[in-house]
Structure formats: C-alpha cells, structure tokens
Tab-separated table of N, CA and C in Angstrom:
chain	number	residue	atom	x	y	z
A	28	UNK	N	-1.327	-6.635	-28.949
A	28	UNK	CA	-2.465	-5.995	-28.314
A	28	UNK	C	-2.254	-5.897	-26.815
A	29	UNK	N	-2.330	-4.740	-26.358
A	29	UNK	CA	-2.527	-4.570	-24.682
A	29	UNK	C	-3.871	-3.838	-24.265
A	30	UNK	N	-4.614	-4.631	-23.156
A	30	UNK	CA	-5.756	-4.333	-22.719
A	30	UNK	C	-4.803	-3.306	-21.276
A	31	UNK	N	-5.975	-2.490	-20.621
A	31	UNK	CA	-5.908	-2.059	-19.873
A	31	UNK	C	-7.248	-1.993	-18.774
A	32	UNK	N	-7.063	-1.987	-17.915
A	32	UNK	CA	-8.149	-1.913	-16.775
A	32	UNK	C	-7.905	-1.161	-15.982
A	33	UNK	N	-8.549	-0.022	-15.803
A	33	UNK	CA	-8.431	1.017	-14.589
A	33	UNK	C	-9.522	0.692	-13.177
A	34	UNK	N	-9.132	1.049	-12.234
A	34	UNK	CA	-9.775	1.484	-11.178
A	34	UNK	C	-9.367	1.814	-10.178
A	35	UNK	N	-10.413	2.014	-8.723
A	35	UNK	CA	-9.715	3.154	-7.809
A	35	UNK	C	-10.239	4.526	-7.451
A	36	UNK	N	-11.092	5.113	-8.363
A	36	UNK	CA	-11.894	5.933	-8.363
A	36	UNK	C	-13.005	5.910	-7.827
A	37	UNK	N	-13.022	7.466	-7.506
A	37	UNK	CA	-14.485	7.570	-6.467
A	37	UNK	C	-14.539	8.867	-6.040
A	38	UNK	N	-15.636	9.285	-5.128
A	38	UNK	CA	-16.091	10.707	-4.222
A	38	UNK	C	-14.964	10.509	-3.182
A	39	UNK	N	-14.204	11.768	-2.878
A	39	UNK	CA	-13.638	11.969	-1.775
A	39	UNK	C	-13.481	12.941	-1.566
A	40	UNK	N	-13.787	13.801	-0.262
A	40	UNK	CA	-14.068	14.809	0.310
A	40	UNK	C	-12.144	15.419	-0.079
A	41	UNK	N	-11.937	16.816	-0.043
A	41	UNK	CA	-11.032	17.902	-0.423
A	41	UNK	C	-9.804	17.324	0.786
A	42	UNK	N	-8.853	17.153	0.406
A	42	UNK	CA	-7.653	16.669	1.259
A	42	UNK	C	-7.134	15.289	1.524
A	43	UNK	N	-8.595	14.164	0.785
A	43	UNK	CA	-8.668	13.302	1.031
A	43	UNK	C	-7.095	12.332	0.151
A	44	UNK	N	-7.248	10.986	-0.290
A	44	UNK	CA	-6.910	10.311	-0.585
A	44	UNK	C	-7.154	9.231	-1.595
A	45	UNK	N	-6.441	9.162	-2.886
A	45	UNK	CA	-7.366	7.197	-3.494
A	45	UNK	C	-6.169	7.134	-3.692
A	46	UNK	N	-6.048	5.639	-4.501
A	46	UNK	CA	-5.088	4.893	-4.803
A	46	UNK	C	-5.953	4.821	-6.549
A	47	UNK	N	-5.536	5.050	-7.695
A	47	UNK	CA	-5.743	4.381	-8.553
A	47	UNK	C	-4.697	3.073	-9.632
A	48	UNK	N	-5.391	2.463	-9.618
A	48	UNK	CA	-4.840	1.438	-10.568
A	48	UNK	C	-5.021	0.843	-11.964
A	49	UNK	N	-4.207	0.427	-12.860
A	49	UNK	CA	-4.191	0.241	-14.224
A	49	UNK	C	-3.365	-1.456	-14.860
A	50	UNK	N	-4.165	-2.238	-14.970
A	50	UNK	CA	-3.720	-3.271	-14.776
A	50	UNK	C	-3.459	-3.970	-16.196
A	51	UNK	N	-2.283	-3.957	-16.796
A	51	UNK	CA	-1.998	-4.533	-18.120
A	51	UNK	C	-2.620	-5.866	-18.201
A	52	UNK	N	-2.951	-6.318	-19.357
A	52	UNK	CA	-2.666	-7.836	-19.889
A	52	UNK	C	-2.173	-7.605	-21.413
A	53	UNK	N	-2.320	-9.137	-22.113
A	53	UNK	CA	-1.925	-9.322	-23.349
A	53	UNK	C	-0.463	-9.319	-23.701
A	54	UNK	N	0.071	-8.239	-24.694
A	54	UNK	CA	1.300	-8.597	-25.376
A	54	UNK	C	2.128	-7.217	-24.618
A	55	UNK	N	2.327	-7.430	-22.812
A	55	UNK	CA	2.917	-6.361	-22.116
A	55	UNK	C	4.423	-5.984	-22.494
A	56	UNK	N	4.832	-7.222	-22.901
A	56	UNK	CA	6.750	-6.562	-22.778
A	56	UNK	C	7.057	-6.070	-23.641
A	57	UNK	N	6.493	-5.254	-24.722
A	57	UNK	CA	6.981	-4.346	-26.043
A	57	UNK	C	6.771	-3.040	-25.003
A	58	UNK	N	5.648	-2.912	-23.798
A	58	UNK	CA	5.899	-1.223	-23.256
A	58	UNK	C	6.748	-0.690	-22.526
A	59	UNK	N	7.108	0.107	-23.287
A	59	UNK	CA	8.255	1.220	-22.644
A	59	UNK	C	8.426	2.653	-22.398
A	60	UNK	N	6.630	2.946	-21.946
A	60	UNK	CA	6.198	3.809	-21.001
A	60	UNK	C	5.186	3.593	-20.751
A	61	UNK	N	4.494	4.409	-19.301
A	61	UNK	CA	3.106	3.924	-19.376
A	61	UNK	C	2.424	5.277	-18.613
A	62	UNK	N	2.249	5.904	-18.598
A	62	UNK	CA	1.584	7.138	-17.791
A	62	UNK	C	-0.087	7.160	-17.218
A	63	UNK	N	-0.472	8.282	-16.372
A	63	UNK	CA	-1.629	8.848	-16.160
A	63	UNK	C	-2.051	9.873	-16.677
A	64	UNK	N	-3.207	10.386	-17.476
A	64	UNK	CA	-3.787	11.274	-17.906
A	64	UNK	C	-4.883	11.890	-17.596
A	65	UNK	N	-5.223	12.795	-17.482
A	65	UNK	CA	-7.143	13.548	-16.629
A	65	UNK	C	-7.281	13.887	-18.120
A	66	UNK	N	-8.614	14.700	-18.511
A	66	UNK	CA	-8.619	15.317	-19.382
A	66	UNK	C	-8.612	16.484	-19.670
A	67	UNK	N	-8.918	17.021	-18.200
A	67	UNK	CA	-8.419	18.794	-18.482
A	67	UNK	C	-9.642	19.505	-19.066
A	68	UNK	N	-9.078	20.556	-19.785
A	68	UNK	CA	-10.459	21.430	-20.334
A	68	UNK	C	-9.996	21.216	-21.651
A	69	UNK	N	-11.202	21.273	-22.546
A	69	UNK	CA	-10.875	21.049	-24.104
A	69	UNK	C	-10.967	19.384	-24.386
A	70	UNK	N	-10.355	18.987	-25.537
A	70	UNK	CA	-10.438	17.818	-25.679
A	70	UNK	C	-8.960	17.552	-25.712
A	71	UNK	N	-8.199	17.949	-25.054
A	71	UNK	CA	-6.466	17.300	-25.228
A	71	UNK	C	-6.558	16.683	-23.599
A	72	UNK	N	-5.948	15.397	-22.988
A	72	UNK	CA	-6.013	14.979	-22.284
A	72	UNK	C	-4.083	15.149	-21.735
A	73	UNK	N	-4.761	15.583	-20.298
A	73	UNK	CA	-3.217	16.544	-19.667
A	73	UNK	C	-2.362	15.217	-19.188
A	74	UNK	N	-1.218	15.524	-19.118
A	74	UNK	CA	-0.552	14.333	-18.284
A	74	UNK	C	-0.202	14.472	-17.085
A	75	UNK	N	-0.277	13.559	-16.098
A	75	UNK	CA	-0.858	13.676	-14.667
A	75	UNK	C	0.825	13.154	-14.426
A	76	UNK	N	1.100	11.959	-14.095
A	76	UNK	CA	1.919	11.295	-14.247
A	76	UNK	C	2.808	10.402	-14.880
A	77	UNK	N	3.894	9.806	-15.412
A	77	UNK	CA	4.316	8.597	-16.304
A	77	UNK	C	5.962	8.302	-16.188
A	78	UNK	N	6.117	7.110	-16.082
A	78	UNK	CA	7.433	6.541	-15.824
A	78	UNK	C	7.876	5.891	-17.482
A	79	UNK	N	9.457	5.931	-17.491
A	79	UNK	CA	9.724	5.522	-19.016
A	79	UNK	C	10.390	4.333	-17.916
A	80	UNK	N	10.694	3.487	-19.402
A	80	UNK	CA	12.367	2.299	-18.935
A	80	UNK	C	12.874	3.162	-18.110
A	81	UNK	N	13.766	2.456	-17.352
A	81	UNK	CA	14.821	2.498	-16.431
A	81	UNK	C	14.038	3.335	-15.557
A	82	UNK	N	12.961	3.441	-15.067
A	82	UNK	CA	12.129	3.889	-14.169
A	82	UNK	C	12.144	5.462	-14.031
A	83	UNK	N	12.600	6.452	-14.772
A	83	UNK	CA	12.540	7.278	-15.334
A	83	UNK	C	11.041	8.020	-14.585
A	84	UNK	N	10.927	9.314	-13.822
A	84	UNK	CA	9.302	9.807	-14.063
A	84	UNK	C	9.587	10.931	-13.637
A	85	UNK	N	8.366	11.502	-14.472
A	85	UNK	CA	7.851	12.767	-14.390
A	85	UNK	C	6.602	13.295	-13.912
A	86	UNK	N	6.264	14.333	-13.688
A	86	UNK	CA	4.693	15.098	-12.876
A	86	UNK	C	4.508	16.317	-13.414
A	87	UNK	N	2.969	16.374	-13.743
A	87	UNK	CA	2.648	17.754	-13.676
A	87	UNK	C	3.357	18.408	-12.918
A	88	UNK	N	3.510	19.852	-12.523
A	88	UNK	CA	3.321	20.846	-11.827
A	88	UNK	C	2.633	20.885	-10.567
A	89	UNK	N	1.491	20.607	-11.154
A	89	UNK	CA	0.262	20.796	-10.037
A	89	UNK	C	0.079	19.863	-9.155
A	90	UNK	N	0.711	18.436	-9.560
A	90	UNK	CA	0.701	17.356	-8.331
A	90	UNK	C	1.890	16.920	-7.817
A	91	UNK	N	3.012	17.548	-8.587
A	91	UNK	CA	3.889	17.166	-7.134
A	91	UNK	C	3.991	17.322	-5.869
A	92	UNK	N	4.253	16.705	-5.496
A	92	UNK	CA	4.511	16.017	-3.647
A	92	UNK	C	3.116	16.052	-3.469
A	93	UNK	N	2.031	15.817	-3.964
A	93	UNK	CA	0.464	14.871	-3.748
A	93	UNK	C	0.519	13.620	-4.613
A	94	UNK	N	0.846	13.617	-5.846
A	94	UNK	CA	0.170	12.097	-6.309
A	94	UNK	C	2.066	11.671	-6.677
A	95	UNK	N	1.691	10.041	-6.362
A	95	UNK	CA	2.588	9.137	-6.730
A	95	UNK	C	2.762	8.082	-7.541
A	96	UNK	N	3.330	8.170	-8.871
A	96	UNK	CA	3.604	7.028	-9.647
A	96	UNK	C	4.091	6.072	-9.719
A	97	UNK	N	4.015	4.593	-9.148
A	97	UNK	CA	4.812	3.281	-8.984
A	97	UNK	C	3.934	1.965	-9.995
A	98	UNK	N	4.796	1.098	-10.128
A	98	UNK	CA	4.733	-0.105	-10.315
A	98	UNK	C	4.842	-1.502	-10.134
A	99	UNK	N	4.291	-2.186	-10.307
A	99	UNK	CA	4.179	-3.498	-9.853
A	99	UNK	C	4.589	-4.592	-11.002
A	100	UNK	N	5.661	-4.993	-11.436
A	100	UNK	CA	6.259	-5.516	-13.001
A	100	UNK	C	5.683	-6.911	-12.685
A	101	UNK	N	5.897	-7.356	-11.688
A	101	UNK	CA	4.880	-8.621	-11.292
A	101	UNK	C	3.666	-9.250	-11.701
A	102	UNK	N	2.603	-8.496	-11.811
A	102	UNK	CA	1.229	-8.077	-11.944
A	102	UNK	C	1.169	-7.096	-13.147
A	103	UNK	N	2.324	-6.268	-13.550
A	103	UNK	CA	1.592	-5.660	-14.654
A	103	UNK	C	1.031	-4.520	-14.022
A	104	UNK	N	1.007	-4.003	-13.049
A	104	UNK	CA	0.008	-3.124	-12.644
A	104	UNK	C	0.899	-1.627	-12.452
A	105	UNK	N	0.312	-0.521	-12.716
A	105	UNK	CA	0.669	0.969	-12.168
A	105	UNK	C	-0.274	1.232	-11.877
A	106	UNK	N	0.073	2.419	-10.620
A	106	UNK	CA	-0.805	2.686	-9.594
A	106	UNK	C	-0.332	4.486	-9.701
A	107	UNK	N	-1.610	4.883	-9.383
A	107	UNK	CA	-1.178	6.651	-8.649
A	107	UNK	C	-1.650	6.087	-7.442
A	108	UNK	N	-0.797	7.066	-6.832
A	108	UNK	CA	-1.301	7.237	-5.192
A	108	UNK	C	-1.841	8.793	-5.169
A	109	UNK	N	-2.720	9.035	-4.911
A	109	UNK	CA	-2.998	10.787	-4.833
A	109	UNK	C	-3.465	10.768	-3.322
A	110	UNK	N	-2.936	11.908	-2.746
A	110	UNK	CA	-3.046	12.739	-1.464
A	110	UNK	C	-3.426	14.209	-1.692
A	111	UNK	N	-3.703	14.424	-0.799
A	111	UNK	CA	-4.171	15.750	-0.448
A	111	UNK	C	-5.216	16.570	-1.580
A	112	UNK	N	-5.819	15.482	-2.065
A	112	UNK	CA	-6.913	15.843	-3.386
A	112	UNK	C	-7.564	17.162	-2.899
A	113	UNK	N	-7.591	18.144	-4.096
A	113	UNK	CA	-8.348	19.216	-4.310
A	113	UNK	C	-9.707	19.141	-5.275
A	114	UNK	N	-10.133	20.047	-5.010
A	114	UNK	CA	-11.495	20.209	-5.606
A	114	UNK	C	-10.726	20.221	-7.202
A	115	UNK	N	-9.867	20.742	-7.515
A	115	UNK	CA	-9.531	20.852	-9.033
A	115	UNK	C	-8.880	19.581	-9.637
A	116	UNK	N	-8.647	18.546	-8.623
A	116	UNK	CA	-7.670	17.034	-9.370
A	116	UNK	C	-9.605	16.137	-10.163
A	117	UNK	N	-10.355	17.068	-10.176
A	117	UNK	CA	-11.885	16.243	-10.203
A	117	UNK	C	-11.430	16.308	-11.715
A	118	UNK	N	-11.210	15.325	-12.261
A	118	UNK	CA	-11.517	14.813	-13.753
A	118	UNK	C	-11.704	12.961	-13.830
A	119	UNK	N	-11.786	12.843	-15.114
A	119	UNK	CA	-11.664	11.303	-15.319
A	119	UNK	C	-9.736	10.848	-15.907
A	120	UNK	N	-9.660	10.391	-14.936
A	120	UNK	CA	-8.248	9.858	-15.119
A	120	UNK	C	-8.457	8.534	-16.346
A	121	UNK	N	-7.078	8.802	-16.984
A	121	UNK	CA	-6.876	7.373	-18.029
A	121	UNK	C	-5.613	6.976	-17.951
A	122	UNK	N	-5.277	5.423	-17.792
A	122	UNK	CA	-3.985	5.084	-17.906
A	122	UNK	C	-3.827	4.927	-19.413
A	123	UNK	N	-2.119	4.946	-19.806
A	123	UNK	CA	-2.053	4.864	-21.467
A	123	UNK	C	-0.867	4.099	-21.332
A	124	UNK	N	-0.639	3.410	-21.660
A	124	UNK	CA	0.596	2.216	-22.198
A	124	UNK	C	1.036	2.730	-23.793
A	125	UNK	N	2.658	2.491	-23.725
A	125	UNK	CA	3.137	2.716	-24.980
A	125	UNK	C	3.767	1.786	-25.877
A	126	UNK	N	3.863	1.258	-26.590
A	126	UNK	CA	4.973	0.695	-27.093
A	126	UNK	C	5.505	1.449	-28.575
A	127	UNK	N	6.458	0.628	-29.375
A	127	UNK	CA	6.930	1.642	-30.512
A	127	UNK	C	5.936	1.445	-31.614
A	128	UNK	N	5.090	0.659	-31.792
A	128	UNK	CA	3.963	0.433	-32.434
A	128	UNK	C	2.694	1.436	-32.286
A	129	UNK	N	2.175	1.926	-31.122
A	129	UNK	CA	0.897	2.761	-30.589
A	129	UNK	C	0.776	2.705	-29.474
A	130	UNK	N	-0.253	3.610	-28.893
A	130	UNK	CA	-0.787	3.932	-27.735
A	130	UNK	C	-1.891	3.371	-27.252
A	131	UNK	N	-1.625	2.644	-25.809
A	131	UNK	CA	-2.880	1.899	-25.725
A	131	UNK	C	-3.872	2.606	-24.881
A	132	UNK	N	-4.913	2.613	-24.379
A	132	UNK	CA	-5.496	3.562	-23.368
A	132	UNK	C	-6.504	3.224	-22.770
A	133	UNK	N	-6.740	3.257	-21.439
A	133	UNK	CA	-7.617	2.788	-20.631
A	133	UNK	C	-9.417	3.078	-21.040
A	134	UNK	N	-9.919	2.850	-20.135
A	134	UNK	CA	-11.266	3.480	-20.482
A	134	UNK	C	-11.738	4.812	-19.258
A	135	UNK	N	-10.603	4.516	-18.514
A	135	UNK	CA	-10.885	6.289	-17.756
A	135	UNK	C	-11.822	6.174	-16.258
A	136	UNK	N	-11.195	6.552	-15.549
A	136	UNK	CA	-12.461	6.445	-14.182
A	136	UNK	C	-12.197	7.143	-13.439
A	137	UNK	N	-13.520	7.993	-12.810
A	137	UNK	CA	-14.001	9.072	-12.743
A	137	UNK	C	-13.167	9.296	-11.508
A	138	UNK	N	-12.728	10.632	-10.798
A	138	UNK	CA	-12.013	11.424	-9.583
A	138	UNK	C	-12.881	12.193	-9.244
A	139	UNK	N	-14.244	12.462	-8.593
A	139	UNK	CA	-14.381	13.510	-7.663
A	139	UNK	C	-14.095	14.067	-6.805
A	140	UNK	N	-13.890	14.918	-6.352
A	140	UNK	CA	-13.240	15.302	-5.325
A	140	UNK	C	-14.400	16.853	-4.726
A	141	UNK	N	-15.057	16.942	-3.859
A	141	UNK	CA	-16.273	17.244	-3.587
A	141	UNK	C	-16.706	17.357	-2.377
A	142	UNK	N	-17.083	18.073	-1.419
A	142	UNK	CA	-17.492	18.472	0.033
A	142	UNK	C	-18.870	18.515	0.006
C-alpha cells in the first residue's frame, strides 16, 4: 500500500508561481514511476509531468520550460515547480505513484490561476 499526500496549491495571479508537493509513505520502494496529472476536459486526467527509474522525464507540450519535475528520495517526496502560470494551467492537479502491481493516486489539489 502507498498513501499519497498532495499540497502546494492555491490562487495565483497569471505569471505567477507554486511549488506543489506529493509526499509518499507506506510500502514506497516497489515505485518505479511517479508523475503529475490535471484533469483536463472530460473525465481522462492529462499528464502534466512524470519521471521513471533512472530519473528518466517527460512534459506535456504546454509546460515545458514553466513547470519542473524533481525529487526528494530522502523524504519520499516529488515536487512540481510551476512558473509563469497561465490562466489555462487552472485545474486540480493529482500526484500518481506506480508500481508493477497498480496505480496509486493522490487526492488532487486545486491550481487557480486567476486575476
């Protein structure tokens, strides 16, 4: 079992800045990916960011060179860094942990982004 805890989220005016974070516990060393997700339009939830083993990562389109994916193996923790937020990064972000068993998934916290 892996829990997840998000936060980091909040109102921030168009250009602004957050840091979000996703903080593992439980049975962490079976994951061997862990990404960010918004949900987009519809009910399929888009992928924002996510690093595999060997530190491996990838990005939308739409946020490269604004948001940044790192980790903390210490703590368990991944973080986005997002910059230069637009009115359109406004969704509820979710972190998701993988292992070869299932997908674990945060409970999601909210991004406005709003003038």
């Amino acid at each position: 079992q892996v829990q997840l805890v998000e936060s980091g989220g909040g109102l921030v005016q168009p250009g602004g800045s957050l840091r979000l974070s996703c903080a593992a516990s439980g049975s962490t060393a079976g994951i061997y990916t862990m990404g960010w997700y918004r949900q987009g339009p519809g009910n399929q939830r888009e992928l924002v960011a996510s690093w595999i083993s060997g530190s491996k990562t990838n990005y939308a389109d739409s946020v490269k060179g604004r948001f940044t994916i790192s980790r903390d193996n210490a703590k368990n923790t991944v973080y986005l860094q997002m910059n230069s937020l637009k009115p359109e990064d406004t969704d509820v972000y979710y972190c998701r942990a993988s292992t070869i068993i299932k997908h674990y998934w945060g409970q999601g916290t909210q991004v406005t982004v709003f003038s």
